[in-house]
Short mmCIF file of C-alpha atoms in Angstrom, two decimals:
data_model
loop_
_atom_site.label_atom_id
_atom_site.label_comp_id
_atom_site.label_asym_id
_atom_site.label_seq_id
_atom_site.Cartn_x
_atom_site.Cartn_y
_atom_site.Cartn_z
CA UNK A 100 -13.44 -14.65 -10.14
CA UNK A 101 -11.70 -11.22 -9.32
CA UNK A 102 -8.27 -11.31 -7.98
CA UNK A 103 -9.14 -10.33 -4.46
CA UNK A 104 -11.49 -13.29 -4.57
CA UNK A 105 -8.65 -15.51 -5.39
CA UNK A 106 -6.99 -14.05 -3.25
CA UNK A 107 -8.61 -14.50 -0.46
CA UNK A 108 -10.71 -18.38 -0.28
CA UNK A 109 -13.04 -19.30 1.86
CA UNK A 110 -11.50 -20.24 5.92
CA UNK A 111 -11.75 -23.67 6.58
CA UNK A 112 -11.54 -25.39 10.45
CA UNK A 113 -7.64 -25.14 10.10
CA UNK A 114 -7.79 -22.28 8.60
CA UNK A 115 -9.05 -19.95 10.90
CA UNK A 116 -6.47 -22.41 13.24
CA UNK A 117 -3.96 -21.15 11.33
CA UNK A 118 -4.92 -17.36 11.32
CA UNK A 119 -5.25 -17.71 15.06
CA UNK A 120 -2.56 -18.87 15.27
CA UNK A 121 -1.14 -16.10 13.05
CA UNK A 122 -2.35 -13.54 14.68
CA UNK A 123 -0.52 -14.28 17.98
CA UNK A 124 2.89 -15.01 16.44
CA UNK A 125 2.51 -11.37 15.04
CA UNK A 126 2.74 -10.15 18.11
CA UNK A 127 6.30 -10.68 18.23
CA UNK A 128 6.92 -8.21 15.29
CA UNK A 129 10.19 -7.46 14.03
CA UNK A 130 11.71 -4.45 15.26
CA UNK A 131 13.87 -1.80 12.63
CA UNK A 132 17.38 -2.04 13.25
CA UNK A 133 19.20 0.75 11.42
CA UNK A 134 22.39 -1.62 10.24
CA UNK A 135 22.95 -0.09 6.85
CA UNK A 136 24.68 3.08 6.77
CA UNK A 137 25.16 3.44 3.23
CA UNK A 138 24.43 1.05 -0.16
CA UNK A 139 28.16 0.41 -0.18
CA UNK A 140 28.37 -1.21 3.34
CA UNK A 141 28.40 -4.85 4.56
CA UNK A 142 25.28 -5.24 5.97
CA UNK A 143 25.26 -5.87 9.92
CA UNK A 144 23.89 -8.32 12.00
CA UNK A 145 19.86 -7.41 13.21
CA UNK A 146 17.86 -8.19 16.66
CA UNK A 147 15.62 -9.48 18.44
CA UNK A 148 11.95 -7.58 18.41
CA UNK A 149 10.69 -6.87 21.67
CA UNK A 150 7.11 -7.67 22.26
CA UNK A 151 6.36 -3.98 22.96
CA UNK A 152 6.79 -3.02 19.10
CA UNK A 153 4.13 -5.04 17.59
CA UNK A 154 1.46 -4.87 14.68
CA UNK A 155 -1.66 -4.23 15.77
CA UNK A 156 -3.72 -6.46 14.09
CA UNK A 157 -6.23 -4.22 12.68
CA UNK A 158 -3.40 -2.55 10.90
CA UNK A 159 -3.39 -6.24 8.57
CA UNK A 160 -6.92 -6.93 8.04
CA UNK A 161 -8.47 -6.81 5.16
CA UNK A 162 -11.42 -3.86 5.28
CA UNK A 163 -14.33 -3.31 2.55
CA UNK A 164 -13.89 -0.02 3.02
CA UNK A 165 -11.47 2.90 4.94
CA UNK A 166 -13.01 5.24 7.54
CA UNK A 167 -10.88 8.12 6.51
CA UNK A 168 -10.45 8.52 2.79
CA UNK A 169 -9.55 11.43 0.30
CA UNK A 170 -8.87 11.68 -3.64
CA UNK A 171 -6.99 13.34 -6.04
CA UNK A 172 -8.07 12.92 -9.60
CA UNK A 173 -5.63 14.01 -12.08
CA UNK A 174 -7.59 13.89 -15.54
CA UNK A 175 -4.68 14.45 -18.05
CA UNK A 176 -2.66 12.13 -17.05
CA UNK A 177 -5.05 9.30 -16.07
CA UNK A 178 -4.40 9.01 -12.68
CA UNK A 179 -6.12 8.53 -9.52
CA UNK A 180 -4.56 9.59 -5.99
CA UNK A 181 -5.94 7.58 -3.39
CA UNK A 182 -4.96 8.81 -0.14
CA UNK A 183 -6.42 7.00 3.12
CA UNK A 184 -5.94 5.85 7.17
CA UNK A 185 -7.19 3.33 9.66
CA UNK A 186 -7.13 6.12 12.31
CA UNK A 187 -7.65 9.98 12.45
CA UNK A 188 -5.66 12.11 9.75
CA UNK A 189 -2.95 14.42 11.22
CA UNK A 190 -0.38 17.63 11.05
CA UNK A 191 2.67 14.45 11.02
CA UNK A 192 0.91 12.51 8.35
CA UNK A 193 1.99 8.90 9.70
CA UNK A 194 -0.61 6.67 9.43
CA UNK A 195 -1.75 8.10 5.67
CA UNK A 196 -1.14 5.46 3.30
CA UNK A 197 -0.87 6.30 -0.20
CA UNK A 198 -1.25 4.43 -4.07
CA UNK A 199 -1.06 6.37 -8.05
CA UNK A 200 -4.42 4.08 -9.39
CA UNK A 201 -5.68 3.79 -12.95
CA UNK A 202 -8.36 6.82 -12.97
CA UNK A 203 -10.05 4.57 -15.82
CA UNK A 204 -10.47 1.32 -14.30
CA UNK A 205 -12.03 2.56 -10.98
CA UNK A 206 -14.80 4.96 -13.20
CA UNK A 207 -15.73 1.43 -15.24
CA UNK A 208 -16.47 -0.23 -11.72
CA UNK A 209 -18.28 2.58 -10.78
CA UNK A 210 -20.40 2.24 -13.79
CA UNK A 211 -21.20 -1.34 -12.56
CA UNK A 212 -23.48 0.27 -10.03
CA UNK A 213 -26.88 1.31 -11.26
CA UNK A 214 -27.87 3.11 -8.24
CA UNK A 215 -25.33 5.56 -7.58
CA UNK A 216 -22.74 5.25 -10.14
CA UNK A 217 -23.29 8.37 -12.56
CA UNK A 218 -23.47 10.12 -9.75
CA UNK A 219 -19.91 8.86 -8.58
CA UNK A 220 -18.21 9.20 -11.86
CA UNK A 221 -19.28 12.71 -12.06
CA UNK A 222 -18.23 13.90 -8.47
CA UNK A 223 -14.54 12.35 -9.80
CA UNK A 224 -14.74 14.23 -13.64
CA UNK A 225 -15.96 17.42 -11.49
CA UNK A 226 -13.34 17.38 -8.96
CA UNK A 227 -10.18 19.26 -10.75
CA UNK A 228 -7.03 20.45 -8.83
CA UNK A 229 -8.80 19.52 -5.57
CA UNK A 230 -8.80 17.05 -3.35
CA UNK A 231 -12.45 15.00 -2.83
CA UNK A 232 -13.39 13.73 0.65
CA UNK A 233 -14.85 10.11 0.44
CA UNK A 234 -14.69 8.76 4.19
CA UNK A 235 -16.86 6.26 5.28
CA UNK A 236 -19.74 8.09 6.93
CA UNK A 237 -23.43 6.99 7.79
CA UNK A 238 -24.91 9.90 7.44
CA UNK A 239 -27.88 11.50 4.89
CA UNK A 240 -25.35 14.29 3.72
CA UNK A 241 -21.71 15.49 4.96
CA UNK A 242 -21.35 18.29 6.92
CA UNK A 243 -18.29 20.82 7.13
CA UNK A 244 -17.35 19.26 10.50
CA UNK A 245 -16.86 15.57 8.69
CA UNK A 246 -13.65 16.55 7.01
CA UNK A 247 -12.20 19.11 9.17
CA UNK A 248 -9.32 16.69 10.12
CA UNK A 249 -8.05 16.48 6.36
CA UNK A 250 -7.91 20.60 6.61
CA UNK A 251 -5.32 19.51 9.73
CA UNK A 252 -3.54 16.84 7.70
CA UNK A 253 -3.36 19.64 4.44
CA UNK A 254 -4.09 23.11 5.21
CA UNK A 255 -2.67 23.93 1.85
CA UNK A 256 -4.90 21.69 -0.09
CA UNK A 257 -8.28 22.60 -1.82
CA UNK A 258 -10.90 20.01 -0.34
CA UNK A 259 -14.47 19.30 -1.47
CA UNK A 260 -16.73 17.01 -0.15
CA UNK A 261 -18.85 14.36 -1.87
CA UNK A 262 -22.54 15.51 -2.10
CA UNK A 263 -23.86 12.14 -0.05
CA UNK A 264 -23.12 9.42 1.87
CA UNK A 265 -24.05 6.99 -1.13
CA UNK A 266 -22.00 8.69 -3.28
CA UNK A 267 -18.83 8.70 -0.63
CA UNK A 268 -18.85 5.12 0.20
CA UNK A 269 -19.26 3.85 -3.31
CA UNK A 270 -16.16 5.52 -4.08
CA UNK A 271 -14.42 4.78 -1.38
CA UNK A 272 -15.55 1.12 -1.93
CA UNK A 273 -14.15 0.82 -5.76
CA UNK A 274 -10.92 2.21 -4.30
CA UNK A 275 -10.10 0.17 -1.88
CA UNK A 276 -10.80 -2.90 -3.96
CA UNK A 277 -8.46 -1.29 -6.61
CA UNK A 278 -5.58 -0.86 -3.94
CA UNK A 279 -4.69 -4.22 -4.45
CA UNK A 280 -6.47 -5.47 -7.71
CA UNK A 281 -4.74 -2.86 -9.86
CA UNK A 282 -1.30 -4.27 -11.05
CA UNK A 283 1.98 -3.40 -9.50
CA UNK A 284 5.56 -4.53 -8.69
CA UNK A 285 6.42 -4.61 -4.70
CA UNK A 286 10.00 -4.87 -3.59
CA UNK A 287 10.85 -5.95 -0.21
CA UNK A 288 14.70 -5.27 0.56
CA UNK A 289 15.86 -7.36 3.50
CA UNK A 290 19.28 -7.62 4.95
CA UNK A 291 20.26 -10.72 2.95
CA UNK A 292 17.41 -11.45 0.40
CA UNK A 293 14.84 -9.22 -1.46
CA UNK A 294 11.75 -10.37 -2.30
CA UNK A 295 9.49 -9.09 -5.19
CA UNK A 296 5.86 -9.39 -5.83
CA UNK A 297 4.97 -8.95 -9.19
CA UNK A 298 2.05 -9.89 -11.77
CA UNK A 299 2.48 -12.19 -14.21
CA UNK A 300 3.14 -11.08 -17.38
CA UNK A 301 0.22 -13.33 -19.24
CA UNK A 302 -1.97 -14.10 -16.44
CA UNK A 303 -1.89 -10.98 -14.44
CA UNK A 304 -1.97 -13.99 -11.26
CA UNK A 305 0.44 -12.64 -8.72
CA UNK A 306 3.69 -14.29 -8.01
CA UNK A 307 6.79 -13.71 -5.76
CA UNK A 308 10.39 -14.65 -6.00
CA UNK A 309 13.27 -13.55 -4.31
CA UNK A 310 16.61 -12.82 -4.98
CA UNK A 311 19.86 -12.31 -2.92
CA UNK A 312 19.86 -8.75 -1.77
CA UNK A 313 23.77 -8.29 -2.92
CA UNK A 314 22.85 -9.59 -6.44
CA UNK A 315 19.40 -7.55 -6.82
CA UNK A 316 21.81 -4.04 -5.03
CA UNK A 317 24.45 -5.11 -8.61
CA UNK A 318 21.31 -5.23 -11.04
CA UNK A 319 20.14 -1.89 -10.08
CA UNK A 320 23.36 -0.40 -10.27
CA UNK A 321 23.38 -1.03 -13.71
CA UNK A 322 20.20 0.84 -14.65
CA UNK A 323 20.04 4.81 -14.22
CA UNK A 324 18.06 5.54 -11.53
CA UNK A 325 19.77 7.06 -8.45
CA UNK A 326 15.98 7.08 -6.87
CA UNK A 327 15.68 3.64 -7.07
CA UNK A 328 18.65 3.19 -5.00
CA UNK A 329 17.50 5.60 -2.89
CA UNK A 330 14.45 4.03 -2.13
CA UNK A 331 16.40 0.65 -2.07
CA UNK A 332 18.34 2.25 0.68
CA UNK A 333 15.79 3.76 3.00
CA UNK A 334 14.07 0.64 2.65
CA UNK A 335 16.12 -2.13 3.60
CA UNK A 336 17.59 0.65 6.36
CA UNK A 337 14.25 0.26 7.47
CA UNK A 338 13.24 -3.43 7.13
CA UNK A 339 17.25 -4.93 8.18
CA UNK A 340 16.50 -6.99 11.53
CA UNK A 341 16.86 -10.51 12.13
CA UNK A 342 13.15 -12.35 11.90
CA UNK A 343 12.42 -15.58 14.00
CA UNK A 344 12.22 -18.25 10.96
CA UNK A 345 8.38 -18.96 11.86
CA UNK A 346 7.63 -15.46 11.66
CA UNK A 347 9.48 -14.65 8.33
CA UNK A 348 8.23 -17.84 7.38
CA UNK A 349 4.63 -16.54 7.99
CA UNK A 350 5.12 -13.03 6.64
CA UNK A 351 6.35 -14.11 3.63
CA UNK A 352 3.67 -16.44 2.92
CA UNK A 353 1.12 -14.24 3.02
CA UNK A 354 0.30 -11.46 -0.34
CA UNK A 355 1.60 -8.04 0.51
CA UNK A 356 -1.47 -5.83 0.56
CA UNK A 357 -1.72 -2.30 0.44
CA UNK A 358 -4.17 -2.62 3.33
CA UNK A 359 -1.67 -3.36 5.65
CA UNK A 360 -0.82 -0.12 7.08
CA UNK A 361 1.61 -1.98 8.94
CA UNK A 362 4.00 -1.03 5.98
CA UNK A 363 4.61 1.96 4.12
CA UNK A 364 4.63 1.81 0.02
CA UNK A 365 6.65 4.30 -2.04
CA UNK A 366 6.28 4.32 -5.77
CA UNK A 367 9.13 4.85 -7.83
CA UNK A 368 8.64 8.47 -9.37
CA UNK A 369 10.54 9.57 -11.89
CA UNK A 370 11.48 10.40 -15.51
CA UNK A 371 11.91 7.11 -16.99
CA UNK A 372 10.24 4.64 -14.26
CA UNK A 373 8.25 2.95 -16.75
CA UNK A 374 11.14 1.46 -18.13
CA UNK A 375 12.83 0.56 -14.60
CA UNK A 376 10.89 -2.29 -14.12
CA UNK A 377 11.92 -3.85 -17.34
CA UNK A 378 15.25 -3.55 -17.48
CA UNK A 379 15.43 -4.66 -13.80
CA UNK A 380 13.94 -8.21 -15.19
CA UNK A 381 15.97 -8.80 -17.73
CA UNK A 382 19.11 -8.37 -15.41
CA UNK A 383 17.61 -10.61 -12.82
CA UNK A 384 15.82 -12.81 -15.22
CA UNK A 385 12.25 -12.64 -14.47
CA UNK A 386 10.25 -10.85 -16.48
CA UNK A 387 8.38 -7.97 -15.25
CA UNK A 388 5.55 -6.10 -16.58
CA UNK A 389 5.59 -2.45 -17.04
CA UNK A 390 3.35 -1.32 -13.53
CA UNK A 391 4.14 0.88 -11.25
CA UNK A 392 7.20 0.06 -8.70
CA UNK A 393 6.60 0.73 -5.21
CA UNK A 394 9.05 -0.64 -2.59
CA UNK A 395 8.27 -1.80 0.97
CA UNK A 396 9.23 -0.52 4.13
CA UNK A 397 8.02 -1.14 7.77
CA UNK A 398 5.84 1.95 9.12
CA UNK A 399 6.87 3.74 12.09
CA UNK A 400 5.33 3.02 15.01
CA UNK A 401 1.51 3.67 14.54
CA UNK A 402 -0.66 5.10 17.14
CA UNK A 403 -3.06 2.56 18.01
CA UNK A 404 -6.36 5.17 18.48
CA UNK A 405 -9.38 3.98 17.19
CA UNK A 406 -11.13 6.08 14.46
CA UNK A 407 -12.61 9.15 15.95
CA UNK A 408 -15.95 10.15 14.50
CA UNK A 409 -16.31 14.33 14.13
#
């Protein structure tokens, strides 16, 4: 059974009570409060979210695949740069969503497919310094118009296209599956506690734990990184409001996916960030693997336009 599978079990009578339920205490979504001026300060007290700044809920569902996708493979190092959206790319880049995958491990699920595979894995060995268009389309073969809005969202960029549909969606398929299946550590600053989802170490089963925000702000001080407290910053800047217990309650209990566009994942780049999440652990006392660090933030406020077609 894959992770996602576990992940995600079959919705039982209460259930689907419960994600109805769910879905409308999301609609009183927390609203950013900007309370923390620096690292330094005592954090301040949050608010109330009014029901005007809520998540849409297509922003949290789980898709199969993402109408607007577009990769960057990056051979030498291993890498795969998926960039993607729920809605139309554009100029201000705000709903693009963003995750560093294992170039590897999405080729060997390609190979799983007998149809189309080859074909996949070659349009991603092919495609070098340039970025390849994989949207969801329904069409025989893409035409110029079908990724004229990624020219808009990077008019610096060189973009190809993917010679078929077939070949598109497959790819897009594998990497959306690999957003969330592909190990990583996320950290979710609040104004009191921080929470971190992490693999474990053995098992690769995800787990969370959470520490008091003042205690995890002390163990990165400790470790060279002033980007990490950077991040730290912007992020619990961003995420600092006061939650109604049943909705923090709910939040909390469900994975953090990078589907939800909802929130906005940066990964920890720099020299050195490999060894971050390890000495991290050992101050804190968990132990944490050595995957990429991305920390949580709440997204701006998203258009809500559905997908346009071109």
């Amino acid at each position: 059974m894959s992770l996602v599978q576990w992940l995600t079990p079959p919705l039982s009578i209460s259930a689907r009570n419960f994600n109805r339920t769910a879905r409308q205490i999301m609609f009183s979504r927390f609203l950013v409060v900007a309370l923390v001026c620096s690292i330094t300060q005592v954090w301040g007290k949050g608010g109330i979210f009014p029901l005007n700044d809520v998540v849409p809920i297509d922003e949290t569902a789980r898709v199969d695949r993402f109408p607007f996708m577009i990769v960057n493979p990056c051979h030498d190092k291993g890498d795969l740069f998926v960039h993607y959206s729920r809605t139309t790319p554009s100029e201000d880049h705000r709903d693009m969503r963003s995750r560093r995958l294992d170039l590897q491990a999405v080729i060997d699920d390609l190979k799983k497919d007998r149809n189309h595979g080859q074909q996949a894995i070659s349009a991603l060995r092919t495609t070098r310094g340039r970025l390849l268009v994989v949207d969801e389309t329904s069409e025989t073969v893409l035409c110029d118009s079908n990724h004229r809005h990624w020219w808009r969202w990077n008019p610096n960029a060189e973009i190809c296209k993917s010679e078929t549909s077939k070949i598109a969606n497959l790819i897009n398929d594998v990497c959306t599956q690999h957003l969330d299946t592909q190990p990583s550590i996320i950290i979710l600053p609040l104004r009191s506690v921080t929470h971190i989802q992490y693999p474990n170490h053995a098992t690769q089963i995800v787990q969370q734990t959470d520490r008091p925000t003042i205690e995890f702000l002390n163990a990165m001080r400790d470790i060279p990184s002033p980007l990490a407290i950077a991040h730290f910053n912007v992020a619990t800047t961003r995420n600092n409001a006061e939650f109604d217990p049943s909705v923090l309650a709910l939040f909390l209990s469900k994975v953090w996916t990078y589907q939800n566009t909802g929130m906005v994942f940066s990964e920890l780049h720099e020299e050195g960030a490999h060894q971050f999440a390890t000495q991290l652990g050992i101050r804190l006392g968990i132990r944490l693997p050595d995957v990429p660090v991305y920390f949580a933030k709440k997204a701006q406020k998203v258009n809500n336009q559905l997908p346009r077609r071109h």
